[in-house]
Amino acid sequence: METKDINPKPSMALRPEDEPIDLYSLPSEELRFAVIAIEETAKRYGIPAPELVARLQQQGLIEGRLWKYYDLLHTQSREYVADDLMECLLNREKKAAL
């Protein structure tokens, strides 16, 4: 007898890079994770959240980091995720400035 998962979780890692994410299709726990990660990063680094969101969007890190690596990141501490996100942001901004 074959068992079926009645609540299959879409895999964000399999999504093509250039395909935008439909926020309405994301599971609520992934949205909640992203909000907490952004709030924690903004608080930890003293950046207004709207400014941080704009910078993350400009560098493609909301989709390219938070969504793409959700399965790995959501198991880490808030501090780890905030530090990781900020490190990625600063690296991308530095690379873009070259």
mmCIF file of C-alpha atoms in Angstrom:
data_model
loop_
_atom_site.group_PDB
_atom_site.id
_atom_site.type_symbol
_atom_site.label_atom_id
_atom_site.label_comp_id
_atom_site.label_asym_id
_atom_site.label_seq_id
_atom_site.Cartn_x
_atom_site.Cartn_y
_atom_site.Cartn_z
ATOM 1 C CA MET A 1 0.000 0.000 0.000
ATOM 2 C CA GLU A 2 1.419 3.356 -1.073
ATOM 3 C CA THR A 3 1.287 6.181 1.443
ATOM 4 C CA LYS A 4 0.787 9.726 0.299
ATOM 5 C CA ASP A 5 1.731 12.880 2.101
ATOM 6 C CA ILE A 6 -1.487 14.864 2.323
ATOM 7 C CA ASN A 7 0.450 18.080 2.961
ATOM 8 C CA PRO A 8 3.403 17.993 0.600
ATOM 9 C CA LYS A 9 5.867 20.800 1.214
ATOM 10 C CA PRO A 10 7.093 22.529 -1.930
ATOM 11 C CA SER A 11 10.853 22.486 -2.234
ATOM 12 C CA MET A 12 12.237 25.995 -2.626
ATOM 13 C CA ALA A 13 15.657 24.603 -3.573
ATOM 14 C CA LEU A 14 14.253 23.198 -6.831
ATOM 15 C CA ARG A 15 12.819 26.517 -7.998
ATOM 16 C CA PRO A 16 14.596 28.085 -10.975
ATOM 17 C CA GLU A 17 16.652 31.137 -9.952
ATOM 18 C CA ASP A 18 14.875 33.604 -12.236
ATOM 19 C CA GLU A 19 11.336 32.541 -11.343
ATOM 20 C CA PRO A 20 9.762 34.972 -8.854
ATOM 21 C CA ILE A 21 8.217 33.545 -5.723
ATOM 22 C CA ASP A 22 4.494 33.836 -5.206
ATOM 23 C CA LEU A 23 4.216 34.838 -1.551
ATOM 24 C CA TYR A 24 0.665 33.500 -1.395
ATOM 25 C CA SER A 25 1.918 30.014 -2.218
ATOM 26 C CA LEU A 26 4.507 29.901 0.569
ATOM 27 C CA PRO A 27 3.704 27.965 3.705
ATOM 28 C CA SER A 28 3.033 30.291 6.626
ATOM 29 C CA GLU A 29 6.001 28.953 8.588
ATOM 30 C CA GLU A 30 8.378 30.023 5.798
ATOM 31 C CA LEU A 31 6.897 33.503 5.729
ATOM 32 C CA ARG A 32 7.115 33.715 9.507
ATOM 33 C CA PHE A 33 10.750 32.589 9.363
ATOM 34 C CA ALA A 34 11.634 35.293 6.824
ATOM 35 C CA VAL A 35 9.959 38.013 8.877
ATOM 36 C CA ILE A 36 11.737 36.919 12.055
ATOM 37 C CA ALA A 37 15.081 36.652 10.237
ATOM 38 C CA ILE A 38 14.750 40.140 8.781
ATOM 39 C CA GLU A 39 13.564 41.668 12.073
ATOM 40 C CA GLU A 40 16.393 39.994 14.006
ATOM 41 C CA THR A 41 19.002 41.124 11.481
ATOM 42 C CA ALA A 42 17.720 44.695 11.491
ATOM 43 C CA LYS A 43 17.681 44.805 15.292
ATOM 44 C CA ARG A 44 21.088 43.162 15.680
ATOM 45 C CA TYR A 45 22.787 45.560 13.252
ATOM 46 C CA GLY A 46 20.796 48.716 14.053
ATOM 47 C CA ILE A 47 19.305 49.073 10.582
ATOM 48 C CA PRO A 48 15.674 50.127 10.057
ATOM 49 C CA ALA A 49 13.768 47.064 8.812
ATOM 50 C CA PRO A 50 12.413 48.783 5.651
ATOM 51 C CA GLU A 51 15.969 49.784 4.689
ATOM 52 C CA LEU A 52 17.205 46.245 5.269
ATOM 53 C CA VAL A 53 14.375 44.782 3.202
ATOM 54 C CA ALA A 54 15.206 47.154 0.333
ATOM 55 C CA ARG A 55 18.890 46.205 0.473
ATOM 56 C CA LEU A 56 18.087 42.478 0.644
ATOM 57 C CA GLN A 57 15.711 42.776 -2.308
ATOM 58 C CA GLN A 58 18.243 44.742 -4.326
ATOM 59 C CA GLN A 59 20.783 41.951 -3.860
ATOM 60 C CA GLY A 60 18.238 39.155 -4.373
ATOM 61 C CA LEU A 61 18.810 37.705 -0.918
ATOM 62 C CA ILE A 62 15.231 37.287 0.249
ATOM 63 C CA GLU A 63 14.585 34.752 -2.453
ATOM 64 C CA GLY A 64 18.181 33.702 -3.046
ATOM 65 C CA ARG A 65 19.050 33.081 0.587
ATOM 66 C CA LEU A 66 16.020 32.972 2.889
ATOM 67 C CA TRP A 67 13.684 31.029 0.591
ATOM 68 C CA LYS A 68 16.283 28.967 -1.217
ATOM 69 C CA TYR A 69 18.003 27.767 1.958
ATOM 70 C CA TYR A 70 14.992 27.743 4.264
ATOM 71 C CA ASP A 71 15.360 24.027 4.980
ATOM 72 C CA LEU A 72 18.862 24.602 6.347
ATOM 73 C CA LEU A 73 18.514 28.039 7.915
ATOM 74 C CA HIS A 74 15.313 27.527 9.894
ATOM 75 C CA THR A 75 17.091 24.968 12.071
ATOM 76 C CA GLN A 76 19.694 27.517 13.188
ATOM 77 C CA SER A 77 19.527 30.140 15.937
ATOM 78 C CA ARG A 78 18.234 33.640 15.267
ATOM 79 C CA GLU A 79 21.696 35.019 15.884
ATOM 80 C CA TYR A 80 23.262 32.650 13.371
ATOM 81 C CA VAL A 81 20.680 33.481 10.702
ATOM 82 C CA ALA A 82 21.067 37.235 11.300
ATOM 83 C CA ASP A 83 24.857 37.025 11.068
ATOM 84 C CA ASP A 84 24.684 34.827 7.967
ATOM 85 C CA LEU A 85 22.211 37.124 6.239
ATOM 86 C CA MET A 86 24.259 40.235 7.034
ATOM 87 C CA GLU A 87 27.489 38.590 5.875
ATOM 88 C CA CYS A 88 25.840 37.616 2.584
ATOM 89 C CA LEU A 89 24.420 41.122 2.157
ATOM 90 C CA LEU A 90 27.726 42.865 2.782
ATOM 91 C CA ASN A 91 29.566 40.470 0.465
ATOM 92 C CA ARG A 92 27.050 41.009 -2.335
ATOM 93 C CA GLU A 93 27.100 44.786 -1.893
ATOM 94 C CA LYS A 94 30.894 44.811 -1.906
ATOM 95 C CA LYS A 95 30.993 42.657 -5.031
ATOM 96 C CA ALA A 96 28.414 44.878 -6.757
ATOM 97 C CA ALA A 97 30.482 47.980 -5.975
ATOM 98 C CA LEU A 98 33.546 46.608 -7.790
#
